[in-house]
CSV table of C-alpha atoms in Angstrom, one decimal:
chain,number,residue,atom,x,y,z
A,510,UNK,CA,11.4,-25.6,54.6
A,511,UNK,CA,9.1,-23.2,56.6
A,512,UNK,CA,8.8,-19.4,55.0
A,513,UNK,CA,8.1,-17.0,57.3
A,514,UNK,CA,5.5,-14.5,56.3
A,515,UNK,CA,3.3,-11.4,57.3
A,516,UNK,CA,0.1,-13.3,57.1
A,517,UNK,CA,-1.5,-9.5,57.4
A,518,UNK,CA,0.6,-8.2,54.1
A,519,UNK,CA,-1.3,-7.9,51.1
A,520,UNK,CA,0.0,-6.8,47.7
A,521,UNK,CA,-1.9,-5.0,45.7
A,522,UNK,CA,-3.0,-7.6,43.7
A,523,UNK,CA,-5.8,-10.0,45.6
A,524,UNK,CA,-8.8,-10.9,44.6
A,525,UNK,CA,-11.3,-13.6,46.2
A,526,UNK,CA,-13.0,-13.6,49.4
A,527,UNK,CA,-11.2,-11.4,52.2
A,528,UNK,CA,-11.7,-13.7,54.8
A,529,UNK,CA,-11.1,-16.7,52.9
A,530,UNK,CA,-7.4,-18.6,53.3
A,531,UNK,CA,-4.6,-16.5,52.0
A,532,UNK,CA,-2.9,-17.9,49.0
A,533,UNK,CA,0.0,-16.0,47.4
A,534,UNK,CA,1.2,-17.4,43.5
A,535,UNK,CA,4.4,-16.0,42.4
A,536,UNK,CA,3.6,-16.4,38.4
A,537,UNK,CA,4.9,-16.1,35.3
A,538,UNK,CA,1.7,-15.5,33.1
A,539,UNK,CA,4.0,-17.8,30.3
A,540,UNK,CA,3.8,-20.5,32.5
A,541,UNK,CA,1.9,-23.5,31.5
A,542,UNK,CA,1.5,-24.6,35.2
A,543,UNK,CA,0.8,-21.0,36.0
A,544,UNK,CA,-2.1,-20.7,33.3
A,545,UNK,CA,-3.6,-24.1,35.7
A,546,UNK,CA,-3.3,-22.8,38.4
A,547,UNK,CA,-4.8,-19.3,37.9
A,548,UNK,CA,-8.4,-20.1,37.1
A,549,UNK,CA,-8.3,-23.2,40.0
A,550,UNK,CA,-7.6,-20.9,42.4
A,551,UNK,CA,-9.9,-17.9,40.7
A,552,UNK,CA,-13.2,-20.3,41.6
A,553,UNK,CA,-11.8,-21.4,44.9
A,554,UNK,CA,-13.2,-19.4,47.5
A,555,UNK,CA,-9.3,-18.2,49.0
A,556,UNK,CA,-7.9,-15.2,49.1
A,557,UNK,CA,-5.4,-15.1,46.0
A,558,UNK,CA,-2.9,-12.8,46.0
A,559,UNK,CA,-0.8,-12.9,42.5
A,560,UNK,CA,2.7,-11.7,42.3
A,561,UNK,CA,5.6,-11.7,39.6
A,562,UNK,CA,8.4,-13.9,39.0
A,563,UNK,CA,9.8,-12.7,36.2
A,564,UNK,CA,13.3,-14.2,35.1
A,565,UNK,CA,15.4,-13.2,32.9
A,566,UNK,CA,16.4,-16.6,31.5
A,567,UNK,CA,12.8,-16.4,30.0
A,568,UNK,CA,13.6,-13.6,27.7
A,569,UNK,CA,11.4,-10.6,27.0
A,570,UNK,CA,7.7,-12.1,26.8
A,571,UNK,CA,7.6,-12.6,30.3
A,572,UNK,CA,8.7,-9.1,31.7
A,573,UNK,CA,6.3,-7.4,28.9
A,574,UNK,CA,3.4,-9.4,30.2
A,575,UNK,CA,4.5,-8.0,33.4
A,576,UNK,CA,3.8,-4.9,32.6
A,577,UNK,CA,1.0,-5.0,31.0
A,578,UNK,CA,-0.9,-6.4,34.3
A,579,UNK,CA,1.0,-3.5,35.8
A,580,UNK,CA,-0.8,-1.0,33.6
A,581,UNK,CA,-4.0,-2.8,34.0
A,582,UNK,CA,-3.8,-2.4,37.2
A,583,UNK,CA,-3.6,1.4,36.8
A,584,UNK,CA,-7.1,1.3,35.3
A,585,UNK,CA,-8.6,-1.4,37.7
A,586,UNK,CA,-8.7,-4.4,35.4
A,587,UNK,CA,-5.7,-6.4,36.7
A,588,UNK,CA,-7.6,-9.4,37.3
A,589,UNK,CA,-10.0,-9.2,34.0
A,590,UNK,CA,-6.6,-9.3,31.9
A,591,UNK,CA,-4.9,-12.0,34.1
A,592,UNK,CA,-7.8,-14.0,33.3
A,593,UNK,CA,-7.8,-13.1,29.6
A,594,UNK,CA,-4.5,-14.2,29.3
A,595,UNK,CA,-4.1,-17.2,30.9
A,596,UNK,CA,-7.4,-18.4,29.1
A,597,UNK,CA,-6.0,-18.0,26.0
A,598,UNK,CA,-2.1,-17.9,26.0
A,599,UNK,CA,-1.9,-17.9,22.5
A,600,UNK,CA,-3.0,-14.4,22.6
A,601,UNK,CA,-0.4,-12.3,24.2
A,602,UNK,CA,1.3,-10.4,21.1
A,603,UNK,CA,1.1,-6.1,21.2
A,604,UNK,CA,-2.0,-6.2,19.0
A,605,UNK,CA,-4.0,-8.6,21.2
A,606,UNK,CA,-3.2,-6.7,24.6
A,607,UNK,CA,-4.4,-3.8,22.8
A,608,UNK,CA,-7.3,-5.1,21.9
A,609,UNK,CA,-8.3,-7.0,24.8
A,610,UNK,CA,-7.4,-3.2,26.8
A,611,UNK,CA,-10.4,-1.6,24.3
A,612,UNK,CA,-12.7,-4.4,24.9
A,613,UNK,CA,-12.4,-3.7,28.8
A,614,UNK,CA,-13.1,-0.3,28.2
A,615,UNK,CA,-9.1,1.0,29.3
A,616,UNK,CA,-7.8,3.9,28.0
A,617,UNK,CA,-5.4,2.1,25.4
A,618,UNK,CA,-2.5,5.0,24.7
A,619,UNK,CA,-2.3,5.2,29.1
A,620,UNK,CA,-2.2,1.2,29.2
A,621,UNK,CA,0.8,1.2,26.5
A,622,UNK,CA,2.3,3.7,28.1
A,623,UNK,CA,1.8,2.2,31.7
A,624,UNK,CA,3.1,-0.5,30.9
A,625,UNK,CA,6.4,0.0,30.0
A,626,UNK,CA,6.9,2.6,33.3
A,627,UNK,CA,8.8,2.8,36.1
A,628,UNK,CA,6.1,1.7,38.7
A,629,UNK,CA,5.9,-1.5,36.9
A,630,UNK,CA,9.0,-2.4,36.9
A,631,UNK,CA,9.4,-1.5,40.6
A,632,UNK,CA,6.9,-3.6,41.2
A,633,UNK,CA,8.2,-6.6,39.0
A,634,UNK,CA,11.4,-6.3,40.4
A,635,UNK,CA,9.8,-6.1,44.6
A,636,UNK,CA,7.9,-9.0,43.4
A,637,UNK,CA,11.1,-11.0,42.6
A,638,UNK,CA,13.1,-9.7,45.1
A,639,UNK,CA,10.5,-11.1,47.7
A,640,UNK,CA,9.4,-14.8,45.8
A,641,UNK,CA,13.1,-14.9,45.6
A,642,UNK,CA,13.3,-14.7,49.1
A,643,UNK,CA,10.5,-16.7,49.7
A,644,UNK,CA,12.7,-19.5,48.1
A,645,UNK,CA,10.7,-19.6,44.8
A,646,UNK,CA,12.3,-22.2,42.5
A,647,UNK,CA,10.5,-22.0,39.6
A,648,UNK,CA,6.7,-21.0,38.9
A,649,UNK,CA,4.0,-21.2,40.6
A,650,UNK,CA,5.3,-20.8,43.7
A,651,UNK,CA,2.5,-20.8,46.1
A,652,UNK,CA,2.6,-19.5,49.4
A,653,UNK,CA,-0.1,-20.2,52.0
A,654,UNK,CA,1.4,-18.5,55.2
A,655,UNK,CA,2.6,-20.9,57.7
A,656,UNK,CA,3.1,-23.6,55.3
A,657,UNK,CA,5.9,-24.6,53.3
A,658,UNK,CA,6.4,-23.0,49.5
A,659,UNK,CA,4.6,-25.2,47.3
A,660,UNK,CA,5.5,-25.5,43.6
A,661,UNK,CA,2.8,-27.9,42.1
A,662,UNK,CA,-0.4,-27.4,40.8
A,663,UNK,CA,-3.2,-27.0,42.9
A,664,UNK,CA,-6.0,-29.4,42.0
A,665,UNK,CA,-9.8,-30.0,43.9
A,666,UNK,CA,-7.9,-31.8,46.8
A,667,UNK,CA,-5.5,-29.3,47.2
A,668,UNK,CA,-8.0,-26.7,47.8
A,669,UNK,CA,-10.4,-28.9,50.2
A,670,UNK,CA,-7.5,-30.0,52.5
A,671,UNK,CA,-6.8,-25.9,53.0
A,672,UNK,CA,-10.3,-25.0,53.2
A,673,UNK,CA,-10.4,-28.4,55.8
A,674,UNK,CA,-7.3,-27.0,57.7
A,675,UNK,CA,-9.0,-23.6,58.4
A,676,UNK,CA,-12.1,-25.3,59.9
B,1032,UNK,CA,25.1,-41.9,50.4
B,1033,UNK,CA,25.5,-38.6,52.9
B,1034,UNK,CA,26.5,-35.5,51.4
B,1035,UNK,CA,30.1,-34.2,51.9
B,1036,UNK,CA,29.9,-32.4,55.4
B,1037,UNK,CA,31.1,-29.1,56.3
B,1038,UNK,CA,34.6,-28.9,57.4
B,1039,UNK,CA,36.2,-31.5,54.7
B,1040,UNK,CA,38.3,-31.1,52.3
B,1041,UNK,CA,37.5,-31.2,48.8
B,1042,UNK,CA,38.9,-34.4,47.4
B,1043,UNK,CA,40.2,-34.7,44.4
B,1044,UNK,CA,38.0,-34.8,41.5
B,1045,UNK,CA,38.1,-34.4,38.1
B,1046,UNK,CA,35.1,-32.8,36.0
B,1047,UNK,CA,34.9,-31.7,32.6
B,1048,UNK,CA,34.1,-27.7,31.3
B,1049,UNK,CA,32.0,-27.1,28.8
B,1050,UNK,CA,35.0,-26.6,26.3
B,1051,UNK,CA,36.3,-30.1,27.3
B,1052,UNK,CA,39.1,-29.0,29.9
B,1053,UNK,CA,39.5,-30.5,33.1
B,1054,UNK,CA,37.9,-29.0,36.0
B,1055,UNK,CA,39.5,-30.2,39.5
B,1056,UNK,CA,39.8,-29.4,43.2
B,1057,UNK,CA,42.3,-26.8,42.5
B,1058,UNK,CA,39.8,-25.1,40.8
B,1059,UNK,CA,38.0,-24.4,43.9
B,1060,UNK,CA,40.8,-22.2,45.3
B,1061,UNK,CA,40.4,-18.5,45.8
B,1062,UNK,CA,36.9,-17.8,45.7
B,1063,UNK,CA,34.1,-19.2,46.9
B,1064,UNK,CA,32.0,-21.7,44.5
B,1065,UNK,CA,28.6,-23.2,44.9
B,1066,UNK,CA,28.1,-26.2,43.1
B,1067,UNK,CA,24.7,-26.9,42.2
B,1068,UNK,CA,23.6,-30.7,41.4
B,1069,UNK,CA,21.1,-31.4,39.4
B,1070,UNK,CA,19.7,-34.9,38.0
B,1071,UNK,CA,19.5,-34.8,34.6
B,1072,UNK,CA,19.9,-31.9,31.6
B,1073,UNK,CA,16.0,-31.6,30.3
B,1074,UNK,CA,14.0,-33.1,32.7
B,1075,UNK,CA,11.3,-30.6,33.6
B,1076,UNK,CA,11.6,-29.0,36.8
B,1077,UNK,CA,15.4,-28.3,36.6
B,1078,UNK,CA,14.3,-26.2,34.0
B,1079,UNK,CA,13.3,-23.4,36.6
B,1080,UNK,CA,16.3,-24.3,38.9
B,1081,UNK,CA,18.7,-23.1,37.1
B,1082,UNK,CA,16.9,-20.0,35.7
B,1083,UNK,CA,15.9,-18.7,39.1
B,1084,UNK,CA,19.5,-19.2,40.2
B,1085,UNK,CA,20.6,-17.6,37.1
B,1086,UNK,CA,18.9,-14.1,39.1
B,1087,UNK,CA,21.2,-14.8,42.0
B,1088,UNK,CA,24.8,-14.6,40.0
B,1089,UNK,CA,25.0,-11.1,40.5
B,1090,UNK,CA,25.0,-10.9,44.0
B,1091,UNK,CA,27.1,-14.3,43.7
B,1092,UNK,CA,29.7,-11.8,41.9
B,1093,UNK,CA,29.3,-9.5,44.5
B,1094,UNK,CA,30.7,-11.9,47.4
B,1095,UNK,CA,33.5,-13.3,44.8
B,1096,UNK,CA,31.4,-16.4,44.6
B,1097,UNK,CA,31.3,-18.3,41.6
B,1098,UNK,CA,28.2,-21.5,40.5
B,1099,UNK,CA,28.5,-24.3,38.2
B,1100,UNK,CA,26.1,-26.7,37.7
B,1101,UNK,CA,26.7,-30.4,37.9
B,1102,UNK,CA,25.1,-33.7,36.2
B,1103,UNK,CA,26.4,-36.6,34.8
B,1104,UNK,CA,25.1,-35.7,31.0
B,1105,UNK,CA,27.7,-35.2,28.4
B,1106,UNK,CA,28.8,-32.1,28.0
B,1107,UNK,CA,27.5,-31.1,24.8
B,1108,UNK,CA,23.6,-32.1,26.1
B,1109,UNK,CA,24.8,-29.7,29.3
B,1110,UNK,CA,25.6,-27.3,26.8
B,1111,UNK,CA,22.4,-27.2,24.5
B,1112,UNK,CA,20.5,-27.4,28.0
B,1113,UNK,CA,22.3,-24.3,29.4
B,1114,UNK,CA,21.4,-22.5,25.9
B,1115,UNK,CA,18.0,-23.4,25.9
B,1116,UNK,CA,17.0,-22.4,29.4
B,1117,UNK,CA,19.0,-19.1,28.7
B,1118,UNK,CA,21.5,-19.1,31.5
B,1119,UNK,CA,24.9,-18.6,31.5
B,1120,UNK,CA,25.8,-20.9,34.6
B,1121,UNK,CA,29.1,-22.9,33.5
B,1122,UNK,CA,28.3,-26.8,33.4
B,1123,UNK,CA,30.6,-29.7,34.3
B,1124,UNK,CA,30.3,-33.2,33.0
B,1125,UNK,CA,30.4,-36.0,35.2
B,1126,UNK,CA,30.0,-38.3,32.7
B,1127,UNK,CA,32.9,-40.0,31.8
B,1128,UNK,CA,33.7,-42.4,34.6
B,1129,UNK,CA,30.0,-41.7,35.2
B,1130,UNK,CA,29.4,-39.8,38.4
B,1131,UNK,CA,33.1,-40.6,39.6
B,1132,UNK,CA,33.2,-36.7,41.6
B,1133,UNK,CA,29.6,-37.1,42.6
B,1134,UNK,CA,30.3,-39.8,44.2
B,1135,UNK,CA,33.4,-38.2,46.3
B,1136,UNK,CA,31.2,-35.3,47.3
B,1137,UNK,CA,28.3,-37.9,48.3
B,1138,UNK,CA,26.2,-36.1,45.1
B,1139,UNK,CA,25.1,-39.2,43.8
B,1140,UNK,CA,21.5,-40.5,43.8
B,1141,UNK,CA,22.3,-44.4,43.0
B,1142,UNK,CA,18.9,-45.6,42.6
B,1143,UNK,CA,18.9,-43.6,39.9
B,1144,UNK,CA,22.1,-43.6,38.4
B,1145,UNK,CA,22.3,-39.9,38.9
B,1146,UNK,CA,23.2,-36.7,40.4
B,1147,UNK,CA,21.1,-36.2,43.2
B,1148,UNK,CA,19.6,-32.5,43.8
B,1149,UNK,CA,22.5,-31.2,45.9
B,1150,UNK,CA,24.3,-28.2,46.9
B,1151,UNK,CA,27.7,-28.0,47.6
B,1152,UNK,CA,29.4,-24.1,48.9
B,1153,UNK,CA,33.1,-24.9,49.0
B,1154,UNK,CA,35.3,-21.8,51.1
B,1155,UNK,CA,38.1,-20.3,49.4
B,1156,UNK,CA,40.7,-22.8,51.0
B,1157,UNK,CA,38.5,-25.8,49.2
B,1158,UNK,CA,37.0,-27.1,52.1
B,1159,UNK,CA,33.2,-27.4,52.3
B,1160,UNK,CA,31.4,-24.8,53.8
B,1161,UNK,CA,27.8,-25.6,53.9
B,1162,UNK,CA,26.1,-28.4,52.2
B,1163,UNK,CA,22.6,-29.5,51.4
B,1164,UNK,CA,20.4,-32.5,49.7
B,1165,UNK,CA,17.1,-32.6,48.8
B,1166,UNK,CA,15.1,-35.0,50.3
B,1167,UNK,CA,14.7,-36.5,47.1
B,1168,UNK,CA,15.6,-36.0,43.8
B,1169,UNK,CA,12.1,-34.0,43.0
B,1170,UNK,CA,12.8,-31.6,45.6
B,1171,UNK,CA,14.6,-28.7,44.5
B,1172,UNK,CA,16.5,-26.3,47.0
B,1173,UNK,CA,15.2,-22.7,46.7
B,1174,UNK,CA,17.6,-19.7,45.9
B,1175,UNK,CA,17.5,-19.1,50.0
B,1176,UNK,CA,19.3,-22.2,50.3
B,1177,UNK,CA,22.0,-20.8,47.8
B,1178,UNK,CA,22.0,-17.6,49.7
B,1179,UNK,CA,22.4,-19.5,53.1
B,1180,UNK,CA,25.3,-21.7,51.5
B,1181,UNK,CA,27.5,-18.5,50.8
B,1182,UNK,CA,26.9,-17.1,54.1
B,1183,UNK,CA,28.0,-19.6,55.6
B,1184,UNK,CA,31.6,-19.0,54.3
B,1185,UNK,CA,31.5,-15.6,55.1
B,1186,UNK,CA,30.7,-16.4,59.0
């Protein structure tokens, strides 16, 4: 199944090397498979662009995580709290997000607030709206423009037949 | 074994509801219904199957269409699957003879004594509108393939 996509649109979450291959995850930060593939593709030298997919089906966890990316994203730390909480999954309760907002230096009352706002949940629900689209089955669903939607784990090989691909 | 095509009747089956009743081809009258296959109840990536498609049933509702979700596990493990992914997608059992309505609607994955990973849209008149099968049973059909199965019975 081919997925068209803008290979020029960029959320606004990408980190890695601009000119590296563009690959976009549709995550779940919950996600077992997603907490894999995160730091993989964090030391690969592509362009990762993270986006939500957030069901409901999941309950509440999910959605709040959501946000609080959101709201780190406010302050310019999205990717230091991704990487925070995928490390260490265990520690994703209110008290820990909290703490791991001080220790990056946020401003902790406009996080919690932030986090729970509209423009997160705009963004959560665009984010859906599009890996839905995309034909997302489940998480990760990894997107590498002008390939089909992949939904396994990326391991070393992965990432050397796409770096091989682009020459 | 091909998947029922577009164009053909429903044929008569008989399923089981989660509360035991009989679910048959004349349940398929009057709205449209999208019968999603899946192999077995607890096997890991049906798991996010059913709880993207779970996004889709409002706009499902919206179009008077209507999904249930097939496999030949008894109905109580369909049940305590359904409860623990959080969805509220009805199941039918096609257990009991096993895989007996699969089989009419070319569902079934017999290497594997299973459901094969399937979509069926069947029109308001209970003929098949749009069909699909994963090229095998690992391959799951994204929620585009839902949305292009109802289209279909609205063009």
């Amino acid at each position: 199944m081919a997925v068209s996509a803008d290979p020029g649109a960029r959320g606004p979450h990408v980190a890695g090397p601009p000119d590296g291959p563009h690959v976009v995850l549709w995550g779940d930060v919950t996600c077992p498979r997603c907490q894999q593939a995160v730091p993989r593709l964090r030391s690969a030298p592509v362009c990762l662009e993270w986006r939500h997919l957030v069901l409901r089906a999941r309950g509440p966890r999910p959605r709040a995580l959501a946000g609080a990316l959101e709201a780190a994203a406010a302050q310019g730390a999205f990717w230091p709290v991704l990487d925070a909480l995928v490390a260490q999954p265990g520690r994703t309760e209110d008290p820990d997000l909290w703490a791991l907002a001080e220790r990056l230096g946020l401003d902790v009352a406009r996080f919690d607030t932030d986090r729970r706002g509209d423009a997160a949940a705009a963004r959560i629900a665009a984010d859906l709206r599009d890996g839905l689209a995309a034909g997302a089955s489940g998480t990760p669903a990894i997107l590498v423009p002008g390939r089909p939607l992949d939904h396994g784990v990326p391991d070393d090989a992965w990432v050397a037949a796409l770096l091989a691909e682009r020459g | 074994m091909a998947i029922i095509a577009p164009g053909t009747a429903v044929p008569e089956i008989v399923l089981k509801r989660e509360d035991g009743s009989d679910f048959t081809q004349a349940d398929l009258q009057g709205r449209t219904t999208v019968l999603v296959f899946y192999p077995f109840a607890f096997s890991g990536v049906c798991t996010d199957q059913l709880q993207v498609y779970e996004e889709l049933l409002p706009e499902l509702a919206e179009k008077d269409a209507v999904m249930y979700a097939v496999s030949t596990d008894a109905s109580p493990s369909q049940t305590a699957f359904r409860e623990k992914l959080g969805v509220t997608i009805e199941q039918l059992s096609d257990f009991e003879p096993k895989g007996t309505a699969s089989r009419a609607l070319g569902a079934y994955f017999e290497p594997g004594g299973m459901t094969n990973r399937a979509l069926v849209v069947v029109a308001p008149d209970g003929t098949v509108a749009w069909s699909y099968e994963g090229a095998n049973p690992g391959e799951l059909p994204g929620p585009d393939k839902v949305r292009e199965g109802v289209a279909a019975v609205a063009a």
